[in-house]
Amino acid sequence: MSLPTLLVTHSDFARHPTPPGHPESPGRITATLPRLRACLPKTIRWLEPEIGTSDLLRSVHAESYIERIEKLSRDGLVLLDEGDTFAGLHSYETALLAIGAAATAIDRVASGEAANAFALVRPPGHHARPAAAMGFCLFNTVAAAARYAQKKYGYRRILIVDWDLHHGNGTQEIFEEDPSVFFLSLHEYPLYPGTGRASERGKGEGEGFTLNLPMKAGSGDAEYGAVFREQVVPAADAFRPDFVLVSAGFDAHREDPLGNLMLSERGFAEMTMRIREVAERHCRGKLVSVLEGGYNLDALARCIDAHLCALEAKESPPAGAGLRLR
Ligand SMILES: [Zn+2]
């Protein structure tokens, strides 16, 4: 029997507070989980995360910064460093639970209990810098996940594919001098946070292990498909990853309020398949994907459904046939 695809999530991800009207709202959890319960195939296995440890945080963040977020999470809502990023009651525990969800997903995939997994978490993480919150992100979940996979399981080469609308500047900064983590990002450019030019390719020993693929406003499934074929898949194959992580933001969807990209659910499913095939070619399919952005609640649920169905699909659809998406 083939191994299941996991959905690692918890209703407690709604506990991190943001002010009314903020796009990164608890509704991203409270509205999405019931919809997924209703529409996802029953073969997708739901799993609750274990809480992350402060050791995981310390693998990518400064001690003083971790303490600061912990302290702020005992009081009311405060605006942090940059880009509409808030912390308040329960923010620390919620961000730690997000890292725990990624670690739980890696455990199940590494041990061979699951084929692959998606961690549906908030707050997002890819803008978080070693000692600063940024762009709705407190702790860098995918970066901590990469370090965890390396330390606990000895995977040497970790590929992180980030297709969130925005450039994952925090993840890039954490790994830019590290040739063991290949950070590959597609994002609208120019747009917040202003980084992610094609000329940013890593530094020192890490030179060549950062690949930025800026996308013009208006780009959609066709443009992403071409960039995947011509650049993403060849670069990922050349790296020969031991484990694949995806920073899966869905704010590049055409209905999302924050950007100007035009991807459809089908486009996200296609990208998922292409990256899954990379994982199958190099590391027996070992792939863990982590939610980043996605702010139209209706589109978010449809995109996650499409992403999970593509992670689970037993074989690639014939060219042009596409997946049957509800
Ligand atoms: Zn984003």
Tab-separated table of C-alpha atoms and ligand atoms in Angstrom:
chain	number	residue	atom	x	y	z
A	1	MET	CA	0.000	0.000	0.000
A	2	SER	CA	1.261	3.450	-0.780
A	3	LEU	CA	2.110	5.867	1.989
A	4	PRO	CA	-0.357	8.614	2.916
A	5	THR	CA	-0.031	12.368	2.452
A	6	LEU	CA	-0.308	14.191	5.793
A	7	LEU	CA	-1.988	17.434	6.729
A	8	VAL	CA	-0.410	18.659	9.973
A	9	THR	CA	-2.501	21.403	11.557
A	10	HIS	CA	-4.371	22.559	14.681
A	11	SER	CA	-7.151	25.006	15.516
A	12	ASP	CA	-4.699	26.689	17.942
A	13	PHE	CA	-3.019	28.344	14.942
A	14	ALA	CA	-5.898	30.836	15.174
A	15	ARG	CA	-4.593	32.046	18.561
A	16	HIS	CA	-1.900	34.417	17.260
A	17	PRO	CA	-3.717	37.787	17.303
A	18	THR	CA	-3.668	40.555	14.673
A	19	PRO	CA	-5.798	43.721	14.646
A	20	PRO	CA	-9.229	43.761	12.933
A	21	GLY	CA	-8.930	44.094	9.169
A	22	HIS	CA	-5.371	42.717	9.075
A	23	PRO	CA	-4.977	40.283	6.150
A	24	GLU	CA	-2.986	37.756	8.214
A	25	SER	CA	-6.021	36.985	10.372
A	26	PRO	CA	-7.071	34.078	12.615
A	27	GLY	CA	-9.782	33.549	9.981
A	28	ARG	CA	-7.124	31.979	7.773
A	29	ILE	CA	-7.392	29.008	10.134
A	30	THR	CA	-10.988	29.187	11.375
A	31	ALA	CA	-12.420	29.555	7.858
A	32	THR	CA	-10.072	27.111	6.145
A	33	LEU	CA	-10.101	24.038	8.405
A	34	PRO	CA	-13.879	23.357	8.171
A	35	ARG	CA	-13.779	23.795	4.404
A	36	LEU	CA	-10.912	21.342	4.062
A	37	ARG	CA	-12.681	18.853	6.321
A	38	ALA	CA	-15.617	18.989	3.958
A	39	CYS	CA	-13.771	18.823	0.633
A	40	LEU	CA	-10.449	16.990	1.028
A	41	PRO	CA	-10.227	13.334	0.021
A	42	LYS	CA	-10.611	11.083	3.072
A	43	THR	CA	-7.280	9.472	2.230
A	44	ILE	CA	-5.397	12.615	3.338
A	45	ARG	CA	-4.419	11.931	6.941
A	46	TRP	CA	-4.883	14.733	9.486
A	47	LEU	CA	-2.377	14.983	12.302
A	48	GLU	CA	-1.901	17.371	15.239
A	49	PRO	CA	1.582	18.875	15.692
A	50	GLU	CA	3.837	18.586	18.672
A	51	ILE	CA	4.965	21.907	20.104
A	52	GLY	CA	8.355	23.102	18.814
A	53	THR	CA	11.304	23.542	21.138
A	54	SER	CA	13.348	26.662	21.804
A	55	ASP	CA	16.364	24.688	20.509
A	56	LEU	CA	14.719	24.724	17.091
A	57	LEU	CA	14.299	28.491	17.352
A	58	ARG	CA	17.920	28.952	18.390
A	59	SER	CA	19.089	27.148	15.266
A	60	VAL	CA	18.066	30.222	13.229
A	61	HIS	CA	17.318	33.088	15.649
A	62	ALA	CA	19.268	35.153	18.181
A	63	GLU	CA	18.570	34.327	21.825
A	64	SER	CA	17.747	37.965	22.683
A	65	TYR	CA	15.197	38.104	19.859
A	66	ILE	CA	13.497	34.876	20.978
A	67	GLU	CA	13.230	36.230	24.534
A	68	ARG	CA	11.806	39.495	23.252
A	69	ILE	CA	8.990	37.763	21.356
A	70	GLU	CA	8.276	35.516	24.338
A	71	LYS	CA	7.998	38.529	26.630
A	72	LEU	CA	5.772	40.462	24.230
A	73	SER	CA	3.433	37.487	23.956
A	74	ARG	CA	2.324	37.857	27.557
A	75	ASP	CA	0.617	41.207	26.934
A	76	GLY	CA	-1.682	42.978	24.530
A	77	LEU	CA	-1.064	43.535	20.864
A	78	VAL	CA	2.120	45.419	19.867
A	79	LEU	CA	3.444	46.456	16.483
A	80	LEU	CA	6.908	44.981	15.882
A	81	ASP	CA	9.826	45.852	13.683
A	82	GLU	CA	8.540	46.240	10.174
A	83	GLY	CA	5.757	45.577	7.724
A	84	ASP	CA	2.568	45.419	9.789
A	85	THR	CA	3.896	42.626	12.001
A	86	PHE	CA	2.141	42.193	15.335
A	87	ALA	CA	2.665	40.081	18.428
A	88	GLY	CA	0.303	39.662	21.350
A	89	LEU	CA	-1.104	37.118	23.734
A	90	HIS	CA	-0.268	33.558	22.537
A	91	SER	CA	1.879	34.716	19.576
A	92	TYR	CA	5.011	33.036	20.920
A	93	GLU	CA	3.316	29.692	21.558
A	94	THR	CA	1.552	29.807	18.202
A	95	ALA	CA	4.760	30.541	16.279
A	96	LEU	CA	6.479	27.774	18.233
A	97	LEU	CA	3.643	25.397	17.371
A	98	ALA	CA	4.168	26.252	13.683
A	99	ILE	CA	7.787	25.157	13.963
A	100	GLY	CA	6.617	22.062	15.833
A	101	ALA	CA	4.229	21.282	12.970
A	102	ALA	CA	7.052	21.427	10.439
A	103	ALA	CA	9.187	19.182	12.675
A	104	THR	CA	6.312	16.717	13.150
A	105	ALA	CA	5.846	16.598	9.378
A	106	ILE	CA	9.568	15.976	8.830
A	107	ASP	CA	9.553	13.204	11.471
A	108	ARG	CA	6.709	11.350	9.767
A	109	VAL	CA	8.182	11.686	6.292
A	110	ALA	CA	11.755	10.872	7.361
A	111	SER	CA	10.604	7.773	9.255
A	112	GLY	CA	8.732	6.486	6.219
A	113	GLU	CA	5.270	6.726	7.814
A	114	ALA	CA	4.114	9.290	5.250
A	115	ALA	CA	4.951	10.003	1.617
A	116	ASN	CA	4.948	13.770	2.095
A	117	ALA	CA	3.198	16.373	4.238
A	118	PHE	CA	1.776	19.873	4.360
A	119	ALA	CA	1.891	21.932	7.572
A	120	LEU	CA	-1.051	24.350	7.636
A	121	VAL	CA	0.190	26.920	10.132
A	122	ARG	CA	0.269	30.590	11.029
A	123	PRO	CA	1.858	33.022	11.462
A	124	PRO	CA	3.882	32.723	8.235
A	125	GLY	CA	7.678	32.667	8.561
A	126	HIS	CA	9.764	33.372	5.474
A	127	HIS	CA	10.337	37.113	6.079
A	128	ALA	CA	11.555	36.568	9.669
A	129	ARG	CA	15.241	37.509	9.985
A	130	PRO	CA	17.709	36.138	12.555
A	131	ALA	CA	16.957	38.968	14.978
A	132	ALA	CA	13.922	40.766	13.579
A	133	ALA	CA	10.261	40.175	12.838
A	134	MET	CA	9.095	41.276	9.417
A	135	GLY	CA	6.159	41.022	7.009
A	136	PHE	CA	3.670	39.263	9.359
A	137	CYS	CA	6.402	36.735	10.322
A	138	LEU	CA	7.831	36.151	13.821
A	139	PHE	CA	9.996	33.032	13.510
A	140	ASN	CA	11.293	31.501	10.287
A	141	THR	CA	9.499	28.166	10.247
A	142	VAL	CA	10.932	26.775	7.023
A	143	ALA	CA	14.500	27.728	8.008
A	144	ALA	CA	14.161	26.015	11.391
A	145	ALA	CA	12.697	23.007	9.559
A	146	ALA	CA	15.742	22.830	7.258
A	147	ARG	CA	18.124	22.875	10.220
A	148	TYR	CA	16.031	20.250	12.004
A	149	ALA	CA	16.099	17.916	8.991
A	150	GLN	CA	19.877	18.311	8.783
A	151	LYS	CA	20.613	17.888	12.478
A	152	LYS	CA	18.181	15.144	13.407
A	153	TYR	CA	18.310	13.046	10.241
A	154	GLY	CA	21.651	13.972	8.708
A	155	TYR	CA	20.220	15.102	5.379
A	156	ARG	CA	23.043	17.036	3.802
A	157	ARG	CA	21.431	18.919	0.940
A	158	ILE	CA	18.104	20.650	1.602
A	159	LEU	CA	16.181	22.327	-1.209
A	160	ILE	CA	13.743	25.095	-0.225
A	161	VAL	CA	11.350	26.163	-2.986
A	162	ASP	CA	9.490	29.362	-2.054
A	163	TRP	CA	6.600	30.290	-4.361
A	164	ASP	CA	4.941	32.796	-2.060
A	165	LEU	CA	3.990	36.069	-3.791
A	166	HIS	CA	6.695	37.829	-1.780
A	167	HIS	CA	10.430	37.215	-1.737
A	168	GLY	CA	11.507	35.089	1.256
A	169	ASN	CA	14.183	37.539	2.342
A	170	GLY	CA	14.547	36.038	5.819
A	171	THR	CA	15.180	32.532	4.526
A	172	GLN	CA	17.627	33.864	1.950
A	173	GLU	CA	19.539	35.816	4.609
A	174	ILE	CA	19.766	32.815	6.947
A	175	PHE	CA	21.209	30.502	4.276
A	176	GLU	CA	22.958	32.830	1.811
A	177	GLU	CA	26.451	31.669	2.824
A	178	ASP	CA	25.475	28.015	3.225
A	179	PRO	CA	25.905	25.673	0.235
A	180	SER	CA	23.991	22.881	2.014
A	181	VAL	CA	20.666	24.704	1.668
A	182	PHE	CA	19.580	25.735	-1.825
A	183	PHE	CA	17.027	28.552	-1.611
A	184	LEU	CA	14.987	28.938	-4.791
A	185	SER	CA	12.351	31.674	-4.871
A	186	LEU	CA	9.736	32.810	-7.381
A	187	HIS	CA	8.031	36.066	-6.418
A	188	GLU	CA	6.464	39.194	-7.842
A	189	TYR	CA	9.123	41.841	-8.417
A	190	PRO	CA	9.202	44.699	-7.726
A	191	LEU	CA	7.089	44.299	-4.600
A	192	TYR	CA	7.495	44.077	-0.816
A	193	PRO	CA	10.062	43.422	0.676
A	194	GLY	CA	12.147	44.806	-2.238
A	195	THR	CA	14.759	42.034	-2.291
A	196	GLY	CA	14.922	39.005	-4.588
A	197	ARG	CA	16.659	40.333	-7.675
A	198	ALA	CA	18.119	37.711	-10.023
A	199	SER	CA	21.587	39.058	-9.169
A	200	GLU	CA	21.196	37.868	-5.538
A	201	ARG	CA	22.801	34.430	-5.854
A	202	GLY	CA	24.263	33.747	-2.433
A	203	LYS	CA	27.556	34.777	-0.849
A	204	GLY	CA	30.924	33.205	-0.074
A	205	GLU	CA	30.643	29.419	-0.028
A	206	GLY	CA	26.934	29.793	-0.634
A	207	GLU	CA	27.375	31.542	-3.961
A	208	GLY	CA	25.231	29.811	-6.550
A	209	PHE	CA	22.993	28.224	-3.902
A	210	THR	CA	20.408	31.018	-3.971
A	211	LEU	CA	18.271	31.323	-7.103
A	212	ASN	CA	15.860	34.238	-7.416
A	213	LEU	CA	13.323	34.189	-10.227
A	214	PRO	CA	11.512	37.525	-10.165
A	215	MET	CA	8.106	37.424	-11.897
A	216	LYS	CA	6.453	40.414	-13.579
A	217	ALA	CA	3.045	41.628	-12.405
A	218	GLY	CA	0.372	39.819	-14.412
A	219	SER	CA	2.305	36.534	-14.669
A	220	GLY	CA	0.102	33.435	-14.359
A	221	ASP	CA	0.021	29.680	-14.941
A	222	ALA	CA	1.693	29.842	-18.382
A	223	GLU	CA	4.591	32.043	-17.247
A	224	TYR	CA	5.166	29.993	-14.097
A	225	GLY	CA	4.952	26.771	-16.100
A	226	ALA	CA	7.689	27.990	-18.452
A	227	VAL	CA	9.951	29.152	-15.614
A	228	PHE	CA	9.483	25.811	-13.859
A	229	ARG	CA	10.393	23.897	-17.016
A	230	GLU	CA	13.350	26.046	-18.001
A	231	GLN	CA	14.856	27.045	-14.647
A	232	VAL	CA	13.299	25.650	-11.477
A	233	VAL	CA	13.337	21.941	-12.313
A	234	PRO	CA	16.808	21.899	-13.959
A	235	ALA	CA	18.346	23.829	-11.025
A	236	ALA	CA	16.618	21.629	-8.447
A	237	ASP	CA	17.724	18.463	-10.274
A	238	ALA	CA	21.325	19.707	-10.494
A	239	PHE	CA	21.354	20.233	-6.707
A	240	ARG	CA	20.225	16.616	-6.056
A	241	PRO	CA	18.426	17.335	-2.756
A	242	ASP	CA	18.274	14.861	0.133
A	243	PHE	CA	15.072	16.492	1.363
A	244	VAL	CA	12.709	19.055	-0.184
A	245	LEU	CA	10.906	21.849	1.679
A	246	VAL	CA	8.349	24.170	0.133
A	247	SER	CA	7.472	27.639	1.431
A	248	ALA	CA	3.954	27.357	0.080
A	249	GLY	CA	2.336	30.770	0.037
A	250	PHE	CA	-0.824	31.082	-2.016
A	251	ASP	CA	-0.886	34.878	-2.289
A	252	ALA	CA	0.302	34.710	-5.911
A	253	HIS	CA	-3.260	33.536	-6.691
A	254	ARG	CA	-5.193	35.832	-9.034
A	255	GLU	CA	-7.876	36.544	-6.384
A	256	ASP	CA	-5.416	37.475	-3.649
A	257	PRO	CA	-5.674	41.086	-2.423
A	258	LEU	CA	-1.932	41.675	-1.828
A	259	GLY	CA	-0.360	41.108	-5.235
A	260	ASN	CA	-0.713	41.313	-8.991
A	261	LEU	CA	0.044	37.746	-10.041
A	262	MET	CA	-2.502	35.564	-11.798
A	263	LEU	CA	-1.928	31.958	-10.740
A	264	SER	CA	-4.921	29.609	-10.511
A	265	GLU	CA	-5.441	26.575	-8.275
A	266	ARG	CA	-4.458	24.505	-11.293
A	267	GLY	CA	-1.178	26.420	-11.526
A	268	PHE	CA	-0.367	25.652	-7.887
A	269	ALA	CA	-1.227	21.976	-8.481
A	270	GLU	CA	1.127	21.871	-11.478
A	271	MET	CA	3.987	23.451	-9.515
A	272	THR	CA	3.349	20.973	-6.696
A	273	MET	CA	3.603	18.064	-9.140
A	274	ARG	CA	6.839	19.329	-10.643
A	275	ILE	CA	8.499	19.715	-7.235
A	276	ARG	CA	7.112	16.376	-6.072
A	277	GLU	CA	8.722	14.763	-9.122
A	278	VAL	CA	12.066	16.388	-8.201
A	279	ALA	CA	11.753	14.862	-4.714
A	280	GLU	CA	10.851	11.488	-6.240
A	281	ARG	CA	13.892	11.559	-8.523
A	282	HIS	CA	16.408	12.409	-5.788
A	283	CYS	CA	15.106	11.549	-2.317
A	284	ARG	CA	12.310	9.005	-2.602
A	285	GLY	CA	9.686	11.744	-2.596
A	286	LYS	CA	10.627	13.204	0.778
A	287	LEU	CA	8.909	16.584	0.768
A	288	VAL	CA	7.392	18.786	3.460
A	289	SER	CA	5.517	21.914	2.551
A	290	VAL	CA	4.708	24.748	4.954
A	291	LEU	CA	2.032	27.417	4.547
A	292	GLU	CA	3.275	30.980	4.150
A	293	GLY	CA	0.881	33.664	2.758
A	294	GLY	CA	-2.552	33.537	1.091
A	295	TYR	CA	-5.081	36.177	2.085
A	296	ASN	CA	-8.273	35.633	0.105
A	297	LEU	CA	-9.860	33.063	2.388
A	298	ASP	CA	-11.945	31.460	-0.325
A	299	ALA	CA	-8.997	31.136	-2.745
A	300	LEU	CA	-6.735	29.962	0.084
A	301	ALA	CA	-8.927	26.942	0.842
A	302	ARG	CA	-9.153	26.028	-2.854
A	303	CYS	CA	-5.388	26.361	-3.309
A	304	ILE	CA	-4.617	24.198	-0.273
A	305	ASP	CA	-7.070	21.590	-1.547
A	306	ALA	CA	-5.339	21.606	-4.944
A	307	HIS	CA	-1.876	21.476	-3.351
A	308	LEU	CA	-2.748	18.498	-1.126
A	309	CYS	CA	-4.459	16.616	-3.962
A	310	ALA	CA	-1.333	17.098	-6.098
A	311	LEU	CA	0.906	15.935	-3.235
A	312	GLU	CA	-1.223	12.821	-2.944
A	313	ALA	CA	-1.822	12.050	-6.634
A	314	LYS	CA	-0.447	8.603	-7.385
A	315	GLU	CA	0.789	9.489	-10.807
A	316	SER	CA	1.251	12.589	-12.901
A	317	PRO	CA	-1.701	13.425	-15.132
A	318	PRO	CA	-1.090	13.128	-18.884
A	319	ALA	CA	0.120	16.411	-20.376
A	320	GLY	CA	-2.741	18.845	-20.685
A	321	ALA	CA	-5.213	16.719	-18.735
A	322	GLY	CA	-4.735	18.497	-15.439
A	323	LEU	CA	-6.034	17.364	-12.110
A	324	ARG	CA	-9.667	17.066	-11.248
A	325	LEU	CA	-10.101	19.902	-8.795
A	326	ARG	CA	-13.284	20.551	-7.011
B	1	ZN	ZN	3.439	36.521	0.881
